[in-house]
Short mmCIF file of C-alpha atoms and ligand atoms in Angstrom, two decimals:
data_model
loop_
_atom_site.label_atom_id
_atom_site.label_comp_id
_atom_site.label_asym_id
_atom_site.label_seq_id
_atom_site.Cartn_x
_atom_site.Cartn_y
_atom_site.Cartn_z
CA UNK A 1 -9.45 -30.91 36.27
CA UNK A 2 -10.70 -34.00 35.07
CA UNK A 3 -13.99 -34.24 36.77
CA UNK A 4 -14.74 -30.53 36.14
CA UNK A 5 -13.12 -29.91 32.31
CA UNK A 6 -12.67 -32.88 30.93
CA UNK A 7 -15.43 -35.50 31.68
CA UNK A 8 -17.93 -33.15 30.58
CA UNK A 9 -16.97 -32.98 27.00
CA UNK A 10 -15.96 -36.24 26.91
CA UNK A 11 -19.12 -37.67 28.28
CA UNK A 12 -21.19 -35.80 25.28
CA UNK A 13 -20.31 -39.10 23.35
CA UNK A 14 -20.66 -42.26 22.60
CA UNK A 15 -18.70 -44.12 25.21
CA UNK A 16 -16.74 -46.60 22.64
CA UNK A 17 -15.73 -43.61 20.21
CA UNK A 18 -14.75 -41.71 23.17
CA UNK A 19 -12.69 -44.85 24.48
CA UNK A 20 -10.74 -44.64 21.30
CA UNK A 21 -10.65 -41.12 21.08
CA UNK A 22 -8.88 -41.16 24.65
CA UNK A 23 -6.85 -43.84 24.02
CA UNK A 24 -5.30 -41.88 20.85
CA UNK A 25 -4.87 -38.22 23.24
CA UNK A 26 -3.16 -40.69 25.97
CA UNK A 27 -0.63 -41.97 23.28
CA UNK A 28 -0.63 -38.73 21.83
CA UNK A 29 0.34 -37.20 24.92
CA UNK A 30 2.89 -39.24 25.53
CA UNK A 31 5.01 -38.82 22.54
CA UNK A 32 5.64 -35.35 23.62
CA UNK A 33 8.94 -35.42 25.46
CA UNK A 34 8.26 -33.75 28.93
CA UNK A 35 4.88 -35.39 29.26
CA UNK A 36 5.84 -38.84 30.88
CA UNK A 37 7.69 -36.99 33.22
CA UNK A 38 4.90 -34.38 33.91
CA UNK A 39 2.30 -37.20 34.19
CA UNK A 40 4.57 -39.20 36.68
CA UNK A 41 5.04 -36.35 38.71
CA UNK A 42 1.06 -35.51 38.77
CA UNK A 43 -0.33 -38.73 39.48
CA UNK A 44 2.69 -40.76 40.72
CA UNK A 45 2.79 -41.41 44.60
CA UNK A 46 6.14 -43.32 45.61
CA UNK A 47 6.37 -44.35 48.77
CA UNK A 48 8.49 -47.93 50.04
CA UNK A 49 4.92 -48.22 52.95
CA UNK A 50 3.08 -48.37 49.50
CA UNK A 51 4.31 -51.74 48.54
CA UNK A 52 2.99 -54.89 48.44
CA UNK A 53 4.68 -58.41 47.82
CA UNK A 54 1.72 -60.91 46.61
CA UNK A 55 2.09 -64.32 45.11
CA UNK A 56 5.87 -63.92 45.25
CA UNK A 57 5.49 -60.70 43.21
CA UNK A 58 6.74 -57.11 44.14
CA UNK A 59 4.22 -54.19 43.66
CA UNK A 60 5.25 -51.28 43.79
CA UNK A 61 1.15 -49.82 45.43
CA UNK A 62 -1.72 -52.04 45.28
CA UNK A 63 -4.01 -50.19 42.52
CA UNK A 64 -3.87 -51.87 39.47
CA UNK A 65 -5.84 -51.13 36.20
CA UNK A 66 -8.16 -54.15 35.26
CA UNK A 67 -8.97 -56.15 32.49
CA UNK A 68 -10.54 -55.01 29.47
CA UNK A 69 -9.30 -51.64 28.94
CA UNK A 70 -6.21 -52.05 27.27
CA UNK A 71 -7.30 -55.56 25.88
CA UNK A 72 -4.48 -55.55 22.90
CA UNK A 73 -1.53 -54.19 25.17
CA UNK A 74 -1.37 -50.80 23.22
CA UNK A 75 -1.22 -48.28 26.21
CA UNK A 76 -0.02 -50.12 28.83
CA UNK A 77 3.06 -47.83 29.58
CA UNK A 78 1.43 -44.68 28.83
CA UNK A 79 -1.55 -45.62 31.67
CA UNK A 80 1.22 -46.69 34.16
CA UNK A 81 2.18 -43.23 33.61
CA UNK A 82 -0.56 -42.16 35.53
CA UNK A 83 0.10 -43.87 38.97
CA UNK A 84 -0.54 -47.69 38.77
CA UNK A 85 1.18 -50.26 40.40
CA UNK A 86 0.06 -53.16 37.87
CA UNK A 87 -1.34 -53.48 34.43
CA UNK A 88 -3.95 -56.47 33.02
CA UNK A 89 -3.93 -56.64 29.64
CA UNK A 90 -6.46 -58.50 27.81
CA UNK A 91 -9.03 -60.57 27.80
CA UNK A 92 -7.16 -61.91 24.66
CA UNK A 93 -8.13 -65.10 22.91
CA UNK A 94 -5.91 -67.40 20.29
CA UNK A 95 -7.51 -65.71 17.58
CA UNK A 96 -8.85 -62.58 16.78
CA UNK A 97 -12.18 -61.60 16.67
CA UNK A 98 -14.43 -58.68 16.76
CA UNK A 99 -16.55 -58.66 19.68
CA UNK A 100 -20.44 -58.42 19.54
CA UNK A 101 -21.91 -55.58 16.72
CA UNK A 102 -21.99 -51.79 17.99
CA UNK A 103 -23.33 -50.66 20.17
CA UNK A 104 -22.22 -52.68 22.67
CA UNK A 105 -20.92 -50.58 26.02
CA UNK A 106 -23.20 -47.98 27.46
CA UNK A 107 -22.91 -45.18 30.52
CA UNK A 108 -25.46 -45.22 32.96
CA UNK A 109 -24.84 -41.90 34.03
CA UNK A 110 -27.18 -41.67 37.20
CA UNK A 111 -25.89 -44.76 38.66
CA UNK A 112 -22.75 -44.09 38.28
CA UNK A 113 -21.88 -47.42 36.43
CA UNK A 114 -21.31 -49.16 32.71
CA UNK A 115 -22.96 -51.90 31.24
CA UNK A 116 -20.92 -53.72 28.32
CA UNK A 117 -21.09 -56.55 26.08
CA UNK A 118 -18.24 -55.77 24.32
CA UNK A 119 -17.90 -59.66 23.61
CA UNK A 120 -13.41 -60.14 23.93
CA UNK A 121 -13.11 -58.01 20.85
CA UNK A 122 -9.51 -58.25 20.40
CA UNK A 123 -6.76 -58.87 18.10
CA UNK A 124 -5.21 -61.91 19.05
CA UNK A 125 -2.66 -63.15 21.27
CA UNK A 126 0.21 -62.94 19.07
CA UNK A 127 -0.60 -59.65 18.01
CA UNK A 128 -0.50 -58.47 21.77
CA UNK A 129 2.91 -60.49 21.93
CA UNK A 130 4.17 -58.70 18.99
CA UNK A 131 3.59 -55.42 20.97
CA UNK A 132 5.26 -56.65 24.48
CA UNK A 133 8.22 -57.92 22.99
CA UNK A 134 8.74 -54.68 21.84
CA UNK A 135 9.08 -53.56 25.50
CA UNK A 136 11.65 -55.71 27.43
CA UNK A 137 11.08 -55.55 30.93
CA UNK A 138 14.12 -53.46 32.49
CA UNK A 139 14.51 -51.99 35.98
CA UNK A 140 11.58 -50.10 36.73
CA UNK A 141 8.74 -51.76 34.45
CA UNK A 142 4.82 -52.18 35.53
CA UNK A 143 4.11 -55.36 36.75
CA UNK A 144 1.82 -57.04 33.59
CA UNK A 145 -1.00 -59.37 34.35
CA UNK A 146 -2.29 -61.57 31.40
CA UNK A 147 -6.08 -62.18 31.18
CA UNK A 148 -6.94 -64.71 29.15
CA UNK A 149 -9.66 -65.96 27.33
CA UNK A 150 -11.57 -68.27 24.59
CA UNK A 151 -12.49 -67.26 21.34
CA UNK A 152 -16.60 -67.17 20.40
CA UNK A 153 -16.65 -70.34 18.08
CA UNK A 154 -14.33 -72.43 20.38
CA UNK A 155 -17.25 -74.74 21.84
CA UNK A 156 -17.16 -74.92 25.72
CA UNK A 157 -15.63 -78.90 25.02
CA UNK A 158 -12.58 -77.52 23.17
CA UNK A 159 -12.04 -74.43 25.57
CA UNK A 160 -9.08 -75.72 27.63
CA UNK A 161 -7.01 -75.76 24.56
CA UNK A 162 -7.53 -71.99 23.98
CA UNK A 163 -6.57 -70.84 27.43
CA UNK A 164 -3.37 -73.19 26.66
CA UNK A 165 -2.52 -71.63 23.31
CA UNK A 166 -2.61 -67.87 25.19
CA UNK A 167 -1.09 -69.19 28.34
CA UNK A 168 1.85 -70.80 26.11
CA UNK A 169 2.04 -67.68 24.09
CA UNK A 170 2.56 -64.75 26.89
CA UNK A 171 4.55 -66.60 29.56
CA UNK A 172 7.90 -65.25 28.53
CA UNK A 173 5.79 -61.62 28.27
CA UNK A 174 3.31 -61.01 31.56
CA UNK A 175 4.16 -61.39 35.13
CA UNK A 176 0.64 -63.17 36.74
CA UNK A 177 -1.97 -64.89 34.42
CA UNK A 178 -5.92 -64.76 35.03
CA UNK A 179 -8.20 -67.04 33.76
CA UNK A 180 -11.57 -65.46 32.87
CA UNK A 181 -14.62 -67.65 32.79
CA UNK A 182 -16.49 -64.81 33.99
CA UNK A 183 -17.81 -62.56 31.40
CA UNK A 184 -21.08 -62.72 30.72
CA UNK A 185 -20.56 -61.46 27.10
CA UNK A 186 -19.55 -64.79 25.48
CA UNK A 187 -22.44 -67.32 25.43
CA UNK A 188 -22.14 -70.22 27.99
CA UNK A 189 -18.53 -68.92 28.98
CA UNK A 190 -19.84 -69.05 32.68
CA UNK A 191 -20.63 -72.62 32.79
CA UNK A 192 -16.74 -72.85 32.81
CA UNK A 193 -17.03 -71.62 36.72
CA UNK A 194 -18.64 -74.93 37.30
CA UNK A 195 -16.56 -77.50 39.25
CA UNK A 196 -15.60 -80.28 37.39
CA UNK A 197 -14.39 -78.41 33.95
CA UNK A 198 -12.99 -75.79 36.29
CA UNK A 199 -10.84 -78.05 38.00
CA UNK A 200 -9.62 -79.64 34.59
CA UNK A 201 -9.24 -76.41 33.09
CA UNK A 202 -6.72 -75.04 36.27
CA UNK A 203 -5.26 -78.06 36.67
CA UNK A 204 -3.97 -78.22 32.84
CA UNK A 205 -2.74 -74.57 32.98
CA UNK A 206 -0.87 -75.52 36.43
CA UNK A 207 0.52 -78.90 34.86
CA UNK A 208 2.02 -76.77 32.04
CA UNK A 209 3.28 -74.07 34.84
CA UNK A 210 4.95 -76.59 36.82
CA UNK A 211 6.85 -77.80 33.70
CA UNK A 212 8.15 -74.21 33.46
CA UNK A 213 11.60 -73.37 34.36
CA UNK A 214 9.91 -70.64 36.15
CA UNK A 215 6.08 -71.09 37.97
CA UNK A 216 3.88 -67.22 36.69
CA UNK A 217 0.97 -66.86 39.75
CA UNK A 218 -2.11 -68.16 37.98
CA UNK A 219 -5.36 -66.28 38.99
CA UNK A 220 -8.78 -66.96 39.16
CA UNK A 221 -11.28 -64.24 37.64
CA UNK A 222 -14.39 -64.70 39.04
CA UNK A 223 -18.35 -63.30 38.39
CA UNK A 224 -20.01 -61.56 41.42
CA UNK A 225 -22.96 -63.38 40.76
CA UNK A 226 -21.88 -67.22 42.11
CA UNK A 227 -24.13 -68.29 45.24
CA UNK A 228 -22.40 -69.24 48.43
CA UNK A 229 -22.61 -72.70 47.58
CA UNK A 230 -20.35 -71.72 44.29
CA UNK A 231 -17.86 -69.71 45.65
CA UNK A 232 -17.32 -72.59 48.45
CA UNK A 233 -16.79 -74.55 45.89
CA UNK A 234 -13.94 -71.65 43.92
CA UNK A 235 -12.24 -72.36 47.51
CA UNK A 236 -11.60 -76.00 47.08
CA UNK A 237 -10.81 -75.26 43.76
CA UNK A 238 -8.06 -72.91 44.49
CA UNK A 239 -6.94 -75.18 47.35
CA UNK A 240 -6.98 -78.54 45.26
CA UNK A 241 -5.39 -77.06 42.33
CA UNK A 242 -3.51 -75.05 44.04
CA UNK A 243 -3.30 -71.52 42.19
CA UNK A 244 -1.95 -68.47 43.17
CA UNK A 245 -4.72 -66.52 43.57
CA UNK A 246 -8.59 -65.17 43.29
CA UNK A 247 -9.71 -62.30 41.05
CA UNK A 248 -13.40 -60.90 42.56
CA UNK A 249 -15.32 -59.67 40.47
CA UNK A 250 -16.01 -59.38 37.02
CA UNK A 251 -19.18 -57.63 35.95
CA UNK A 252 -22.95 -58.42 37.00
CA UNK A 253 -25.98 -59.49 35.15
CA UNK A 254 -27.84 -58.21 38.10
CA UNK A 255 -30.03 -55.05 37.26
CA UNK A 256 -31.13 -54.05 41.07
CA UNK A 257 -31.76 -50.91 42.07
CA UNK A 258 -30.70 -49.02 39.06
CA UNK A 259 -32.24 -45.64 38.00
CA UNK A 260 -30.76 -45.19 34.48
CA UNK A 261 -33.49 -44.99 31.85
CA UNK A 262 -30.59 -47.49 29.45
CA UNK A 263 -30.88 -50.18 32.55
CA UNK A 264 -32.01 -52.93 30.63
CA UNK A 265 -29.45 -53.31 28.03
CA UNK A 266 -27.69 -56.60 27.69
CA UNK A 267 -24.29 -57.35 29.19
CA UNK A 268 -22.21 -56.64 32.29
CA UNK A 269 -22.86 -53.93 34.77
CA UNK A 270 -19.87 -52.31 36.27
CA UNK A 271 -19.45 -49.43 38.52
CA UNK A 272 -21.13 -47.73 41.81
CA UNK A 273 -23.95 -50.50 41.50
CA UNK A 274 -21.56 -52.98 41.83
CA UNK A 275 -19.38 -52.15 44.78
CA UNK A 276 -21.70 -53.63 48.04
CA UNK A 277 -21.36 -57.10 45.86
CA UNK A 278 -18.08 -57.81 44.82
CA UNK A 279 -17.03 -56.80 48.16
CA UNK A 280 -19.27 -59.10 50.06
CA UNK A 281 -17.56 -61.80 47.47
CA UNK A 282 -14.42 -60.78 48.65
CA UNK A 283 -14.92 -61.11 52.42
CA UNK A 284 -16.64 -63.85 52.09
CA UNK A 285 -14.20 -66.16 50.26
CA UNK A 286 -11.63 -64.32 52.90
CA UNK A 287 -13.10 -65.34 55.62
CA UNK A 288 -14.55 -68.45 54.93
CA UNK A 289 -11.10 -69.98 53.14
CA UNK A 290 -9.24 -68.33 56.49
CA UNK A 291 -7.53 -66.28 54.12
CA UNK A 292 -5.81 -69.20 52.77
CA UNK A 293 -5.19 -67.41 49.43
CA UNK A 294 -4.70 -63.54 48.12
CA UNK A 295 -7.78 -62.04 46.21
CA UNK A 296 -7.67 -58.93 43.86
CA UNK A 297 -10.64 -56.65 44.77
CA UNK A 298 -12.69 -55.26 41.93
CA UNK A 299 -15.94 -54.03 41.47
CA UNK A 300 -17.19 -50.26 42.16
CA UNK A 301 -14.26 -48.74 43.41
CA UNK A 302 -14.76 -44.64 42.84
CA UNK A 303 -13.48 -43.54 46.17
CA UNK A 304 -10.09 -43.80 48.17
CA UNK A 305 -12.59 -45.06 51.06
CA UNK A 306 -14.47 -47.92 48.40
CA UNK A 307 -10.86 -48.98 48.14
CA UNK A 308 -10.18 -49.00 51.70
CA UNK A 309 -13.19 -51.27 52.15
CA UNK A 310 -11.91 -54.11 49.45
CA UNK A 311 -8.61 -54.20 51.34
CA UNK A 312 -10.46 -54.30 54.88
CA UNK A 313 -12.73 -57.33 53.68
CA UNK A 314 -9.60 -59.43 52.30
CA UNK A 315 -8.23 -58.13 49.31
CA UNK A 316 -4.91 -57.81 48.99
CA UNK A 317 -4.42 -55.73 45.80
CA UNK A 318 -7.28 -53.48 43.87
CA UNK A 319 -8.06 -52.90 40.59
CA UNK A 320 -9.80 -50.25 39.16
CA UNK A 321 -11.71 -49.76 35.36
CA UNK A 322 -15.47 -47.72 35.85
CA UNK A 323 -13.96 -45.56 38.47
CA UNK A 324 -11.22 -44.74 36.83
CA UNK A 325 -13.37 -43.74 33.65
CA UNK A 326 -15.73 -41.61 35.99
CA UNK A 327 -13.37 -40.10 38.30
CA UNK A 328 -10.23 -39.88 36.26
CA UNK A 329 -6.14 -40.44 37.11
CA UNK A 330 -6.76 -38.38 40.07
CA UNK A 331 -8.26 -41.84 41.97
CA UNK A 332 -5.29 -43.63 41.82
CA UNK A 333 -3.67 -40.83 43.62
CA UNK A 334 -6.23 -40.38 46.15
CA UNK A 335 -6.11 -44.31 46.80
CA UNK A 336 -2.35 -44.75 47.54
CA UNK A 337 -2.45 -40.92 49.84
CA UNK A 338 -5.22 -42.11 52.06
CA UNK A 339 -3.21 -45.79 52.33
CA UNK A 340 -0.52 -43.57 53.43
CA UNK A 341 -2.78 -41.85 55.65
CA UNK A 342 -4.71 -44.44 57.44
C1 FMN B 1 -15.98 -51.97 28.82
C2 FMN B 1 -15.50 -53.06 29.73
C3 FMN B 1 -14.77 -54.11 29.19
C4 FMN B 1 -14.32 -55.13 30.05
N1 FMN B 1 -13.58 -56.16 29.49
C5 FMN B 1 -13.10 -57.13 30.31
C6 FMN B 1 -12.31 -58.18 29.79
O1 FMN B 1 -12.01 -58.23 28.59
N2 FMN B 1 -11.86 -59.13 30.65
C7 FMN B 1 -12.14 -59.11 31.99
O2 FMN B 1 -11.70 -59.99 32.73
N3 FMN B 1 -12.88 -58.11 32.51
C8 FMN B 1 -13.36 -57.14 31.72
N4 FMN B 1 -14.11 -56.12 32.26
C9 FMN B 1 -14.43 -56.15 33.71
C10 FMN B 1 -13.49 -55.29 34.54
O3 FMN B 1 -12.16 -55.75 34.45
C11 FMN B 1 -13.94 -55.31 36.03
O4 FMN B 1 -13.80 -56.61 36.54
C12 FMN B 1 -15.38 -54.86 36.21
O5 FMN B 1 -15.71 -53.83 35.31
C13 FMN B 1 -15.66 -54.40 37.64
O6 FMN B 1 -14.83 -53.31 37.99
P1 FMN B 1 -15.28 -51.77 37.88
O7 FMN B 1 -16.59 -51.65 38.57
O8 FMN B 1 -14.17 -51.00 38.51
O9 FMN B 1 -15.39 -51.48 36.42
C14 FMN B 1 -14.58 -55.09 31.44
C15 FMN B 1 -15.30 -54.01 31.97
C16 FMN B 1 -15.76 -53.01 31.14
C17 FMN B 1 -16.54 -51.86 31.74
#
């Protein structure tokens, strides 16, 4: 229904006022007593084979929704409605900020993929721990991944102090953190991926952990478009600082091979375009750290079988954000049947 009624009209407009639009229906929808049940039971698939434990975490299927959609932690119950097994919220920073000036996220329709450079517009930290608290986890709640982030004017000197501040402000609230230094939307945020200030910038976040009553898996978000050389280098990382995890990939700068006449906009390209990449990322750091640590696959997923293909290279969880805009609910279904059936 979604792919033949819905997408059609909703892909008449501009992607970012349609975001919001759907957003609003979702919550909407939800208030209506019945409809949590009746979305459960549509998109749901419950199954014990289904789950996974990772970094000493219980999922309860491996098809999480990624970062970026539900930045602020305002629909993160409503989308787990639809069939997910985990929710990351954010890219939040300490403060808030608006993101880069409209328009700023674009469909490339023929390609099957999304380009963005939405720029971490978001309303804070707090203000996303204002909303979670407002949710205790009971018996039964989505696993909640924190991504977090630095704000635009925090220089790249001063950055480790912003991933503290949001680290320090959602541990009591998310389940797993991730550290992005992968978008390409905030200027020089990449240069973070380099060794040295990557190392410092783990290794504070896992000092702080460790002083914890309780140690949260700290992942690793990383940007599809590191050399070999680079992502040998995210191996020793992980291994000498010793987090729980690897999150491959964000979006691409890349531009190869695309059709869509709105190719060359600035910012990230996620989607179909993206899937041969971030996959190669994933088996690569798989095989070449002898699967030493678990990796989230990401990046182009539209099919049960793109899925399929992230778990067979070395993931050990998916996520899902351009697919699940193209394709609808309906994917997370078809994922977690054709695990069943394979
Ligand atoms: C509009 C948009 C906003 C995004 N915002 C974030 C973000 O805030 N933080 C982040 O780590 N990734 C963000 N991403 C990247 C996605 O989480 C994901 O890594 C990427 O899009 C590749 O997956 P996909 O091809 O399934 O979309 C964003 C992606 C899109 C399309």
């Amino acid at each position: 229904m979604y792919k033949s009624l819905i997408r059609p009209i909703l892909f008449r407009f501009d992607p970012e006022k349609i975001h919001h639009f759907t957003f609003s229906s979702i919550r909407f929808l939800n208030s209506i007593p019945g409809i949590p049940s009746l979305l459960k039971s549509m998109y749901e698939v419950n199954d014990p084979r289904l789950e996974r434990e990772v970094f000493g975490l219980k999922f309860k299927n491996p098809v999480g929704l990624a970062a970026g959609l539900d930045k602020d932690a305002k629909l993160y119950k409503e989308l787990a409605n639809m069939g997910f097994g985990f929710i990351e919220i954010g890219t939040l920073t300490p403060k808030p900020q608006d993101g880069n000036p409209k328009k700023r996220l674009f469909r490339l329709r023929e390609d099957g993929g999304l380009i963005n450079r939405m720029g971490f517009n978001n309303g804070g930290v707090q203000e996303a721990v204002e909303r979670l608290k407002k949710n205790p986890k009971g018996k039964g709640h989505v696993l909640i991944g924190g991504n977090i982030g630095k704000n635009k004017v925090t220089p790249n000197e001063d950055a480790v102090s912003d991933y503290e501040i949001c680290f320090d402000a959602l541990y009591d609230y998310v389940d797993y953190f991730v550290v992005n230094v992968s978008s390409p939307n905030t200027p020089n945020l990449r240069e973070l991926q380099d060794k040295e200030p990557l190392t410092n910038l783990l290794q504070t976040l896992q000092d702080k952990n460790a002083a914890k009553p309780v140690q949260k898996p700290i992942l690793l978000k990383i940007a599809p478009d590191l050399t070999d050389e680079q992502l040998l280098d995210i191996i020793d990382i992980v291994k000498t600082t010793k987090i729980a995890g690897v999150i491959a990939t964000n979006t691409t700068i890349s531009r190869e091979g695309l059709v869509s006449e709105n190719k060359q906009e600035t910012g990230g390209l996620s989607g179909k375009p993206l899937t041969k990449r971030s996959t190669e990322v994933i088996r690569f750091l798989s095989e070449k750290s002898n699967k030493a640590f678990p990796i989230i696959g990401v990046g182009g997923i539209h099919t049960a079988d793109d899925a399929i293909e992230k778990l067979e290279a070395g993931a050990s969880l998916i996520q899902l954000y351009t697919g699940f805009i193209y394709e609808g609910p309906a994917l997370i279904k078809d994922i977690n049947k054709k695990l069943l059936n394979s």
